[in-house]
Amino acid sequence: MTMNMNWMEEVKKREKALLQDLQTFLRIPSVRNEQTATKEAPLGKEVYEALCYMLKRGEEEGFVVKNVDGLAGHIEMGDGEEIVGVLCHVDVVPAGDGWTFDPFGATIVDGKIYARGALDDKGPTIAAFYAMKIVKELGLTLSKRVRMIIGTDEESDWQCVERYFQTESMPTLGFAPDADFPIIYAEKGIADFDLIQQPMNKQAHDCVLLSFQAGRRYNMVPDFAEAILQNGNDIKDRFLAFLRSHTLEGEAYVDGDTVKLYLQGVSAHGMEPNNGVNAGLWLVKFLANEALDPQANEFVRFVSQYFYGDTRGQHLGIAHTNEELGDLTINVGVLSYTSEHGGKIGINLRYPVTSDIAHTKEAIERAASRHHFTLTNFSHSSPHYVAKNHPLVQTLQRVYEEQTGERASLLAIGGGTYARSLQAGVAFGPLFPNRPDVAHQKDEYMFIDDLVKATAIYAQAIYELAK
């Protein structure tokens, strides 16, 4: 059947409807928001609206749908004992600043659709949904069920899949359209944790750091940082000179005896902090050379000594690299400090399969304790790996090669996708080779041609895995 199936032609017939659905979907600002949370919508009404949108579209197309406590859901077709899983998510990271287009406007310009979530992960979610719709509408015979599992908390704590798999069955195999083509068969382990400063006795001091704030998410490089100081004589001039000498953007304001410093960085995904410019670490670097009160001094010097200019854990003595998965990486995603409570450092650490996380954690704890910091709120997800000769991997390789005419090489990444919540799961698209990865960045977009091509690939993949 599949040899004479023109999957691309089937997608093209539905392209207009696909884009309309995608625009409606992208216009829902589905950032996790505790302020609008209710019992029905535990992660906020915006995320819940996006989940309901997909489930409603599933119902309209005649699929079987299920809502699991407003945290997750699924859209399913076919019969059979075994399940092919397609893992998607409807939540997005905050838009951030500096967009050319409305981040929730879903503007189409020059063959691209611009919006937060266009690439991660609403574009590929709609592509996979239309892929299922095509297989269903063609009446193809399947021996397995196909189930799109929809999460609402992929960008934060993964409460969604955790809750989902408490009551729902684990697919036999599957893929997450939430990373890169061709196929990602291995992913680094990921740990999030805080380093909390122990409060110190207050001592009278001329220049006091009242507050410091940078970053919103552990898995994003902070693109903005601010510090408020009291009695910072001439600090404004030194700061502006610092910005000039490092070609950085920022501002300084004096208001009576307080000075406010702002520094602009460049956001990027936390899996490769070197792709961004960490505003928090640059501002800390500046403050580390100032004569501040003892508690602030300890905070900025600790952060500067161990994390400024070092995303690989060299200074902490935890650097590690592995041929397939590359380096251990550290992203300082959140920095906060108040003169009342001291400092907090929120870290996202990613490590290859050969790195021992217990030893790594101990080494960080040792370094932190020397500077009166305590490691807390440690959570981690182990590295994920599917054998290269697994039927899932081999089927997807063949499909990708048939659809693109290019070799389907296997990739190992530092990112963490929903694929790791399946025992046999890989990440599969939607970003094609040599396309810039604009996920989590301002003006995030997806090429419409790529979206169409991905839909054809997913349609064939779903059919081949479930037939």
CSV table of C-alpha atoms in Angstrom, one decimal:
chain,number,residue,atom,x,y,z
A,1,MET,CA,0.0,0.0,0.0
A,2,THR,CA,2.6,2.5,1.1
A,3,MET,CA,4.8,2.2,-2.1
A,4,ASN,CA,2.1,3.9,-4.2
A,5,MET,CA,0.9,6.2,-1.4
A,6,ASN,CA,1.8,9.8,-2.1
A,7,TRP,CA,1.8,11.1,1.5
A,8,MET,CA,3.0,14.5,0.5
A,9,GLU,CA,0.1,14.9,-1.9
A,10,GLU,CA,-2.4,14.0,0.9
A,11,VAL,CA,-0.8,16.7,3.1
A,12,LYS,CA,-0.9,19.3,0.4
A,13,LYS,CA,-4.7,18.7,0.0
A,14,ARG,CA,-5.1,19.7,3.6
A,15,GLU,CA,-2.5,22.4,4.0
A,16,LYS,CA,-4.9,25.3,4.2
A,17,ALA,CA,-6.9,23.7,7.0
A,18,LEU,CA,-3.7,22.6,8.8
A,19,LEU,CA,-2.4,26.2,8.8
A,20,GLN,CA,-5.8,27.6,10.0
A,21,ASP,CA,-5.8,25.1,12.9
A,22,LEU,CA,-2.2,25.9,13.8
A,23,GLN,CA,-2.9,29.6,13.9
A,24,THR,CA,-5.8,29.2,16.2
A,25,PHE,CA,-3.7,26.9,18.4
A,26,LEU,CA,-0.7,29.3,18.5
A,27,ARG,CA,-2.9,32.2,19.5
A,28,ILE,CA,-3.6,30.6,22.9
A,29,PRO,CA,-0.9,31.9,25.2
A,30,SER,CA,-0.4,28.6,26.9
A,31,VAL,CA,2.4,29.5,29.4
A,32,ARG,CA,2.0,27.7,32.7
A,33,ASN,CA,0.4,30.1,35.1
A,34,GLU,CA,-0.4,29.3,38.8
A,35,GLN,CA,-2.3,32.6,39.1
A,36,THR,CA,-5.1,31.4,36.9
A,37,ALA,CA,-5.1,27.8,38.2
A,38,THR,CA,-8.3,26.1,39.2
A,39,LYS,CA,-9.2,22.5,40.1
A,40,GLU,CA,-10.2,21.9,36.5
A,41,ALA,CA,-7.1,23.7,35.1
A,42,PRO,CA,-4.3,22.9,37.6
A,43,LEU,CA,-1.6,24.6,35.6
A,44,GLY,CA,-3.6,27.7,34.7
A,45,LYS,CA,-6.5,28.4,32.3
A,46,GLU,CA,-4.2,29.2,29.3
A,47,VAL,CA,-2.5,25.8,29.3
A,48,TYR,CA,-5.9,24.1,29.9
A,49,GLU,CA,-7.5,26.0,27.0
A,50,ALA,CA,-4.7,24.6,24.7
A,51,LEU,CA,-5.3,21.1,25.9
A,52,CYS,CA,-9.0,21.4,25.4
A,53,TYR,CA,-8.5,22.8,21.9
A,54,MET,CA,-6.6,19.7,20.8
A,55,LEU,CA,-9.0,17.3,22.5
A,56,LYS,CA,-12.0,19.1,20.9
A,57,ARG,CA,-10.3,18.9,17.4
A,58,GLY,CA,-9.7,15.2,18.1
A,59,GLU,CA,-13.4,14.7,18.9
A,60,GLU,CA,-14.5,16.6,15.8
A,61,GLU,CA,-12.4,14.3,13.6
A,62,GLY,CA,-14.0,11.2,15.2
A,63,PHE,CA,-11.0,10.1,17.3
A,64,VAL,CA,-11.5,8.7,20.9
A,65,VAL,CA,-10.3,11.4,23.3
A,66,LYS,CA,-9.6,11.5,27.0
A,67,ASN,CA,-8.8,14.3,29.5
A,68,VAL,CA,-6.7,13.1,32.4
A,69,ASP,CA,-7.3,15.6,35.3
A,70,GLY,CA,-6.6,18.7,33.2
A,71,LEU,CA,-2.9,17.8,33.2
A,72,ALA,CA,-2.8,15.5,30.1
A,73,GLY,CA,-4.9,13.8,27.6
A,74,HIS,CA,-4.9,11.6,24.5
A,75,ILE,CA,-6.4,11.4,21.0
A,76,GLU,CA,-6.6,7.8,19.8
A,77,MET,CA,-7.6,5.7,16.7
A,78,GLY,CA,-7.5,2.1,15.7
A,79,ASP,CA,-7.8,-1.2,17.6
A,80,GLY,CA,-5.4,-3.7,19.0
A,81,GLU,CA,-3.5,-4.6,22.1
A,82,GLU,CA,-0.4,-2.6,21.3
A,83,ILE,CA,-0.1,1.1,21.2
A,84,VAL,CA,2.0,3.4,19.1
A,85,GLY,CA,2.6,6.6,21.1
A,86,VAL,CA,3.1,10.1,19.7
A,87,LEU,CA,4.1,12.4,22.6
A,88,CYS,CA,3.4,16.1,22.2
A,89,HIS,CA,2.9,19.1,24.5
A,90,VAL,CA,0.8,22.2,24.4
A,91,ASP,CA,2.6,24.3,27.0
A,92,VAL,CA,5.2,26.9,25.8
A,93,VAL,CA,7.9,28.9,27.6
A,94,PRO,CA,7.3,32.6,28.3
A,95,ALA,CA,7.5,34.8,25.3
A,96,GLY,CA,10.3,37.1,26.7
A,97,ASP,CA,11.1,40.5,25.2
A,98,GLY,CA,12.2,42.0,21.9
A,99,TRP,CA,9.9,40.2,19.4
A,100,THR,CA,9.4,41.7,15.9
A,101,PHE,CA,5.9,40.0,15.7
A,102,ASP,CA,3.2,39.4,18.3
A,103,PRO,CA,4.5,36.2,20.0
A,104,PHE,CA,0.9,34.9,20.1
A,105,GLY,CA,-0.2,36.4,16.8
A,106,ALA,CA,0.8,33.4,14.5
A,107,THR,CA,1.9,35.8,11.8
A,108,ILE,CA,2.8,34.3,8.4
A,109,VAL,CA,5.5,36.1,6.6
A,110,ASP,CA,7.9,34.9,3.8
A,111,GLY,CA,6.9,31.2,4.1
A,112,LYS,CA,7.4,31.2,7.9
A,113,ILE,CA,4.9,31.1,10.8
A,114,TYR,CA,6.0,33.2,13.7
A,115,ALA,CA,4.9,32.5,17.3
A,116,ARG,CA,6.0,31.2,20.7
A,117,GLY,CA,5.5,27.4,20.2
A,118,ALA,CA,5.6,27.4,16.4
A,119,LEU,CA,8.6,25.0,16.6
A,120,ASP,CA,8.3,23.9,20.2
A,121,ASP,CA,5.9,22.2,20.2
A,122,LYS,CA,2.6,23.3,18.7
A,123,GLY,CA,3.7,23.2,15.0
A,124,PRO,CA,4.8,19.6,15.3
A,125,THR,CA,1.7,18.7,17.4
A,126,ILE,CA,-0.6,19.9,14.6
A,127,ALA,CA,1.6,18.1,12.0
A,128,ALA,CA,1.3,14.8,14.0
A,129,PHE,CA,-2.5,15.4,14.4
A,130,TYR,CA,-2.9,15.9,10.7
A,131,ALA,CA,-0.8,12.8,10.1
A,132,MET,CA,-3.2,10.7,12.2
A,133,LYS,CA,-6.2,12.4,10.4
A,134,ILE,CA,-4.7,11.4,7.0
A,135,VAL,CA,-4.2,7.8,8.0
A,136,LYS,CA,-7.7,7.7,9.4
A,137,GLU,CA,-9.3,9.4,6.4
A,138,LEU,CA,-7.6,7.0,3.9
A,139,GLY,CA,-9.2,4.1,5.8
A,140,LEU,CA,-5.8,2.2,6.1
A,141,THR,CA,-5.9,-1.0,8.0
A,142,LEU,CA,-4.0,-0.9,11.3
A,143,SER,CA,-3.2,-3.7,13.7
A,144,LYS,CA,-2.3,-1.4,16.6
A,145,ARG,CA,-3.8,1.6,18.2
A,146,VAL,CA,-2.3,5.0,17.5
A,147,ARG,CA,-2.4,7.4,20.5
A,148,MET,CA,-1.3,11.0,20.6
A,149,ILE,CA,-0.5,11.7,24.2
A,150,ILE,CA,-0.7,15.4,25.0
A,151,GLY,CA,1.2,17.0,27.9
A,152,THR,CA,0.8,20.4,29.5
A,153,ASP,CA,3.9,20.7,31.6
A,154,GLU,CA,6.8,19.7,29.4
A,155,GLU,CA,8.6,23.0,29.8
A,156,SER,CA,8.6,22.8,33.7
A,157,ASP,CA,8.1,19.7,35.9
A,158,TRP,CA,6.5,17.0,33.7
A,159,GLN,CA,3.7,16.6,36.2
A,160,CYS,CA,1.5,15.8,33.1
A,161,VAL,CA,3.2,12.6,32.0
A,162,GLU,CA,3.8,11.5,35.6
A,163,ARG,CA,0.0,11.8,36.3
A,164,TYR,CA,-0.9,10.3,32.9
A,165,PHE,CA,1.1,7.1,33.3
A,166,GLN,CA,-0.4,6.5,36.8
A,167,THR,CA,-3.7,5.4,35.1
A,168,GLU,CA,-3.0,5.0,31.4
A,169,SER,CA,-1.1,2.3,29.6
A,170,MET,CA,2.5,2.7,28.4
A,171,PRO,CA,2.7,2.6,24.5
A,172,THR,CA,4.8,-0.3,23.2
A,173,LEU,CA,6.9,2.2,21.3
A,174,GLY,CA,6.6,5.7,19.9
A,175,PHE,CA,8.2,9.0,19.1
A,176,ALA,CA,8.1,12.6,20.2
A,177,PRO,CA,8.0,15.2,17.4
A,178,ASP,CA,9.8,17.7,19.6
A,179,ALA,CA,13.4,18.0,18.6
A,180,ASP,CA,15.5,17.3,15.4
A,181,PHE,CA,15.3,15.1,12.3
A,182,PRO,CA,16.5,12.6,11.4
A,183,ILE,CA,16.3,10.6,14.7
A,184,ILE,CA,17.4,11.1,18.3
A,185,TYR,CA,18.1,7.8,19.9
A,186,ALA,CA,20.0,9.1,23.0
A,187,GLU,CA,19.4,12.0,25.4
A,188,LYS,CA,21.5,13.3,28.3
A,189,GLY,CA,20.3,13.0,31.9
A,190,ILE,CA,18.9,16.2,33.3
A,191,ALA,CA,19.0,17.6,36.9
A,192,ASP,CA,17.4,20.7,38.3
A,193,PHE,CA,18.4,22.1,41.7
A,194,ASP,CA,18.8,25.2,43.8
A,195,LEU,CA,21.8,26.5,45.7
A,196,ILE,CA,20.5,28.5,48.6
A,197,GLN,CA,22.7,31.0,50.5
A,198,GLN,CA,22.6,30.6,54.3
A,199,PRO,CA,21.8,34.0,55.9
A,200,MET,CA,24.6,35.9,57.4
A,201,ASN,CA,24.8,38.4,60.3
A,202,LYS,CA,24.0,41.9,59.0
A,203,GLN,CA,27.0,44.3,59.2
A,204,ALA,CA,26.8,48.0,58.5
A,205,HIS,CA,28.3,48.8,55.1
A,206,ASP,CA,28.3,51.7,52.7
A,207,CYS,CA,27.2,49.9,49.5
A,208,VAL,CA,24.4,47.4,50.0
A,209,LEU,CA,22.9,45.1,47.4
A,210,LEU,CA,19.1,45.3,48.0
A,211,SER,CA,18.1,42.9,45.3
A,212,PHE,CA,19.2,41.0,42.2
A,213,GLN,CA,17.0,39.1,39.7
A,214,ALA,CA,17.7,37.2,36.5
A,215,GLY,CA,16.0,34.4,34.6
A,216,ARG,CA,12.5,32.8,34.7
A,217,ARG,CA,13.2,29.2,33.8
A,218,TYR,CA,15.9,26.7,34.7
A,219,ASN,CA,16.1,25.5,31.1
A,220,MET,CA,16.5,29.0,29.5
A,221,VAL,CA,19.5,31.3,29.4
A,222,PRO,CA,18.4,34.5,31.2
A,223,ASP,CA,18.2,37.4,28.7
A,224,PHE,CA,17.7,40.1,31.3
A,225,ALA,CA,19.1,40.9,34.8
A,226,GLU,CA,18.6,43.7,37.2
A,227,ALA,CA,20.3,44.8,40.5
A,228,ILE,CA,19.2,47.4,42.9
A,229,LEU,CA,21.9,48.9,45.2
A,230,GLN,CA,22.0,51.5,48.0
A,231,ASN,CA,24.8,54.1,48.3
A,232,GLY,CA,26.6,52.9,45.2
A,233,ASN,CA,28.9,55.9,44.7
A,234,ASP,CA,30.1,56.2,41.1
A,235,ILE,CA,28.8,52.7,40.4
A,236,LYS,CA,26.7,54.0,37.4
A,237,ASP,CA,29.8,55.2,35.6
A,238,ARG,CA,31.8,52.0,36.3
A,239,PHE,CA,28.8,49.9,35.1
A,240,LEU,CA,28.4,51.8,31.8
A,241,ALA,CA,32.2,51.5,31.2
A,242,PHE,CA,31.9,47.8,31.9
A,243,LEU,CA,29.1,47.5,29.3
A,244,ARG,CA,31.1,49.3,26.7
A,245,SER,CA,34.3,47.3,27.2
A,246,HIS,CA,32.4,44.0,26.8
A,247,THR,CA,30.0,45.2,24.0
A,248,LEU,CA,27.0,44.6,26.2
A,249,GLU,CA,23.6,46.4,26.3
A,250,GLY,CA,22.2,47.8,29.5
A,251,GLU,CA,21.2,50.9,31.5
A,252,ALA,CA,21.7,52.5,34.9
A,253,TYR,CA,19.5,54.8,36.8
A,254,VAL,CA,20.2,56.8,40.0
A,255,ASP,CA,17.2,57.6,42.2
A,256,GLY,CA,18.3,59.4,45.4
A,257,ASP,CA,20.6,56.9,47.2
A,258,THR,CA,19.6,53.9,45.2
A,259,VAL,CA,21.0,52.8,41.8
A,260,LYS,CA,19.3,50.4,39.4
A,261,LEU,CA,21.4,48.4,37.0
A,262,TYR,CA,19.9,46.6,34.0
A,263,LEU,CA,21.8,44.2,31.7
A,264,GLN,CA,20.5,42.7,28.5
A,265,GLY,CA,21.6,39.2,27.4
A,266,VAL,CA,20.5,36.7,24.7
A,267,SER,CA,18.1,33.9,25.5
A,268,ALA,CA,18.8,30.3,24.4
A,269,HIS,CA,17.8,26.8,25.4
A,270,GLY,CA,19.5,25.6,28.5
A,271,MET,CA,20.9,22.5,26.9
A,272,GLU,CA,23.6,24.6,25.3
A,273,PRO,CA,24.2,27.7,27.4
A,274,ASN,CA,27.0,28.8,25.0
A,275,ASN,CA,24.3,29.6,22.4
A,276,GLY,CA,23.1,32.5,24.6
A,277,VAL,CA,24.5,35.4,26.6
A,278,ASN,CA,23.7,34.9,30.3
A,279,ALA,CA,22.6,38.4,31.5
A,280,GLY,CA,22.7,37.3,35.1
A,281,LEU,CA,26.2,36.0,35.0
A,282,TRP,CA,27.5,39.1,33.3
A,283,LEU,CA,25.9,41.4,35.9
A,284,VAL,CA,27.3,39.2,38.7
A,285,LYS,CA,30.7,39.4,37.0
A,286,PHE,CA,30.5,43.2,37.3
A,287,LEU,CA,29.3,43.2,40.9
A,288,ALA,CA,32.0,40.8,42.0
A,289,ASN,CA,34.6,43.6,41.5
A,290,GLU,CA,32.6,46.1,43.7
A,291,ALA,CA,32.9,46.5,47.4
A,292,LEU,CA,29.5,45.3,48.6
A,293,ASP,CA,28.1,44.3,52.0
A,294,PRO,CA,29.5,40.9,53.2
A,295,GLN,CA,26.4,38.8,52.4
A,296,ALA,CA,26.1,40.2,48.8
A,297,ASN,CA,29.8,39.9,48.4
A,298,GLU,CA,29.7,36.2,49.2
A,299,PHE,CA,26.8,35.7,46.8
A,300,VAL,CA,28.3,37.5,43.7
A,301,ARG,CA,31.8,36.1,44.2
A,302,PHE,CA,30.6,32.5,44.6
A,303,VAL,CA,28.5,32.8,41.4
A,304,SER,CA,31.2,34.6,39.5
A,305,GLN,CA,34.0,32.2,40.7
A,306,TYR,CA,32.1,28.9,39.8
A,307,PHE,CA,29.8,29.8,37.0
A,308,TYR,CA,30.9,32.9,35.0
A,309,GLY,CA,32.4,31.8,31.7
A,310,ASP,CA,32.2,28.1,32.6
A,311,THR,CA,29.2,26.1,31.3
A,312,ARG,CA,31.0,22.8,31.6
A,313,GLY,CA,31.6,22.5,35.4
A,314,GLN,CA,35.4,22.9,35.2
A,315,HIS,CA,35.5,25.2,38.2
A,316,LEU,CA,33.3,22.8,40.3
A,317,GLY,CA,35.5,19.9,39.3
A,318,ILE,CA,32.6,18.0,37.7
A,319,ALA,CA,33.5,18.4,34.0
A,320,HIS,CA,32.8,15.2,32.0
A,321,THR,CA,32.5,14.3,28.3
A,322,ASN,CA,31.4,11.3,26.3
A,323,GLU,CA,31.9,10.5,22.7
A,324,GLU,CA,28.2,10.1,21.8
A,325,LEU,CA,26.5,12.7,24.0
A,326,GLY,CA,29.3,15.3,24.4
A,327,ASP,CA,29.9,17.5,27.5
A,328,LEU,CA,28.2,17.8,30.8
A,329,THR,CA,26.6,21.3,30.7
A,330,ILE,CA,25.5,23.8,33.4
A,331,ASN,CA,22.9,26.5,32.8
A,332,VAL,CA,22.4,29.1,35.6
A,333,GLY,CA,18.8,29.7,34.7
A,334,VAL,CA,17.6,31.7,37.7
A,335,LEU,CA,19.5,34.0,40.0
A,336,SER,CA,17.8,35.9,42.8
A,337,TYR,CA,18.9,37.8,45.9
A,338,THR,CA,17.4,40.0,48.5
A,339,SER,CA,19.2,41.7,51.4
A,340,GLU,CA,16.7,40.0,53.8
A,341,HIS,CA,17.0,36.4,52.6
A,342,GLY,CA,20.2,36.1,50.8
A,343,GLY,CA,20.8,34.5,47.4
A,344,LYS,CA,19.4,31.6,45.4
A,345,ILE,CA,20.9,30.0,42.3
A,346,GLY,CA,18.6,27.8,40.1
A,347,ILE,CA,20.6,25.4,37.9
A,348,ASN,CA,19.8,23.1,35.0
A,349,LEU,CA,22.5,20.4,34.6
A,350,ARG,CA,22.7,17.9,31.8
A,351,TYR,CA,25.0,15.0,31.8
A,352,PRO,CA,26.0,12.1,29.5
A,353,VAL,CA,25.2,8.5,30.3
A,354,THR,CA,28.8,7.8,31.5
A,355,SER,CA,28.7,10.5,34.1
A,356,ASP,CA,27.9,9.5,37.7
A,357,ILE,CA,25.2,11.9,39.0
A,358,ALA,CA,25.7,11.0,42.7
A,359,HIS,CA,29.4,11.9,42.5
A,360,THR,CA,28.6,15.1,40.6
A,361,LYS,CA,26.0,16.1,43.2
A,362,GLU,CA,28.5,15.5,46.1
A,363,ALA,CA,31.2,17.6,44.4
A,364,ILE,CA,28.7,20.5,43.9
A,365,GLU,CA,27.6,20.2,47.6
A,366,ARG,CA,31.2,20.3,48.8
A,367,ALA,CA,32.0,23.5,46.8
A,368,ALA,CA,28.7,25.2,47.8
A,369,SER,CA,29.2,24.5,51.5
A,370,ARG,CA,32.6,26.2,51.5
A,371,HIS,CA,30.8,29.4,50.6
A,372,HIS,CA,27.7,28.9,52.9
A,373,PHE,CA,25.4,27.6,50.2
A,374,THR,CA,23.2,24.5,50.5
A,375,LEU,CA,22.0,22.3,47.6
A,376,THR,CA,18.2,21.7,47.7
A,377,ASN,CA,15.2,20.8,45.6
A,378,PHE,CA,17.2,18.3,43.6
A,379,SER,CA,15.2,16.5,40.9
A,380,HIS,CA,16.5,14.5,38.0
A,381,SER,CA,15.7,12.4,35.0
A,382,SER,CA,18.2,9.7,34.0
A,383,PRO,CA,19.8,9.5,30.5
A,384,HIS,CA,17.6,7.9,27.9
A,385,TYR,CA,18.8,5.4,25.2
A,386,VAL,CA,17.2,3.2,22.5
A,387,ALA,CA,19.4,0.6,20.7
A,388,LYS,CA,20.4,1.6,17.1
A,389,ASN,CA,19.1,-1.7,15.8
A,390,HIS,CA,15.6,-1.5,17.5
A,391,PRO,CA,12.8,-1.9,15.0
A,392,LEU,CA,11.4,1.5,15.9
A,393,VAL,CA,14.7,3.2,15.0
A,394,GLN,CA,15.0,1.2,11.8
A,395,THR,CA,11.4,1.9,10.6
A,396,LEU,CA,11.8,5.6,11.2
A,397,GLN,CA,15.1,5.6,9.4
A,398,ARG,CA,13.6,4.0,6.3
A,399,VAL,CA,10.5,6.4,6.4
A,400,TYR,CA,12.8,9.5,6.7
A,401,GLU,CA,15.0,8.3,3.8
A,402,GLU,CA,12.0,7.5,1.6
A,403,GLN,CA,10.4,10.9,2.2
A,404,THR,CA,13.5,13.1,2.0
A,405,GLY,CA,15.9,11.2,-0.2
A,406,GLU,CA,18.6,11.9,2.5
A,407,ARG,CA,20.4,9.6,4.8
A,408,ALA,CA,18.8,9.2,8.3
A,409,SER,CA,21.8,9.6,10.6
A,410,LEU,CA,21.2,8.9,14.3
A,411,LEU,CA,21.7,11.8,16.8
A,412,ALA,CA,22.4,12.0,20.5
A,413,ILE,CA,21.4,15.3,22.2
A,414,GLY,CA,21.6,17.3,25.4
A,415,GLY,CA,17.9,18.2,25.3
A,416,GLY,CA,15.3,16.2,27.1
A,417,THR,CA,12.2,15.3,25.1
A,418,TYR,CA,9.0,13.4,26.0
A,419,ALA,CA,10.5,10.4,24.3
A,420,ARG,CA,12.3,9.6,27.6
A,421,SER,CA,8.9,9.0,29.3
A,422,LEU,CA,8.5,5.9,27.0
A,423,GLN,CA,10.4,2.8,27.5
A,424,ALA,CA,11.1,2.6,23.8
A,425,GLY,CA,10.8,6.1,22.5
A,426,VAL,CA,12.9,8.4,20.3
A,427,ALA,CA,12.6,12.1,19.3
A,428,PHE,CA,11.8,12.5,15.6
A,429,GLY,CA,11.8,16.0,14.1
A,430,PRO,CA,10.5,18.6,13.4
A,431,LEU,CA,13.7,20.6,12.9
A,432,PHE,CA,15.4,19.5,9.7
A,433,PRO,CA,19.2,19.5,9.3
A,434,ASN,CA,20.9,22.9,8.8
A,435,ARG,CA,17.8,24.8,10.0
A,436,PRO,CA,18.5,27.3,12.8
A,437,ASP,CA,17.1,26.1,16.2
A,438,VAL,CA,14.9,29.1,17.3
A,439,ALA,CA,13.0,27.2,20.0
A,440,HIS,CA,12.8,29.3,23.2
A,441,GLN,CA,14.2,32.4,21.3
A,442,LYS,CA,12.5,35.6,20.4
A,443,ASP,CA,10.8,35.5,16.9
A,444,GLU,CA,10.5,31.7,17.1
A,445,TYR,CA,9.2,30.4,13.8
A,446,MET,CA,8.8,27.3,11.6
A,447,PHE,CA,9.1,27.1,7.8
A,448,ILE,CA,5.7,26.2,6.4
A,449,ASP,CA,7.4,23.9,3.8
A,450,ASP,CA,9.1,22.1,6.7
A,451,LEU,CA,5.8,21.7,8.5
A,452,VAL,CA,4.2,20.2,5.4
A,453,LYS,CA,7.2,17.8,4.9
A,454,ALA,CA,7.1,16.8,8.6
A,455,THR,CA,3.4,16.0,8.4
A,456,ALA,CA,4.0,13.6,5.4
A,457,ILE,CA,6.9,11.9,7.3
A,458,TYR,CA,4.7,11.5,10.4
A,459,ALA,CA,1.8,10.1,8.4
A,460,GLN,CA,4.0,7.5,6.8
A,461,ALA,CA,5.7,6.7,10.1
A,462,ILE,CA,2.4,6.3,12.0
A,463,TYR,CA,1.1,4.0,9.3
A,464,GLU,CA,4.3,1.9,9.1
A,465,LEU,CA,4.5,1.5,12.9
A,466,ALA,CA,0.9,0.6,13.3
A,467,LYS,CA,0.0,-1.4,10.2
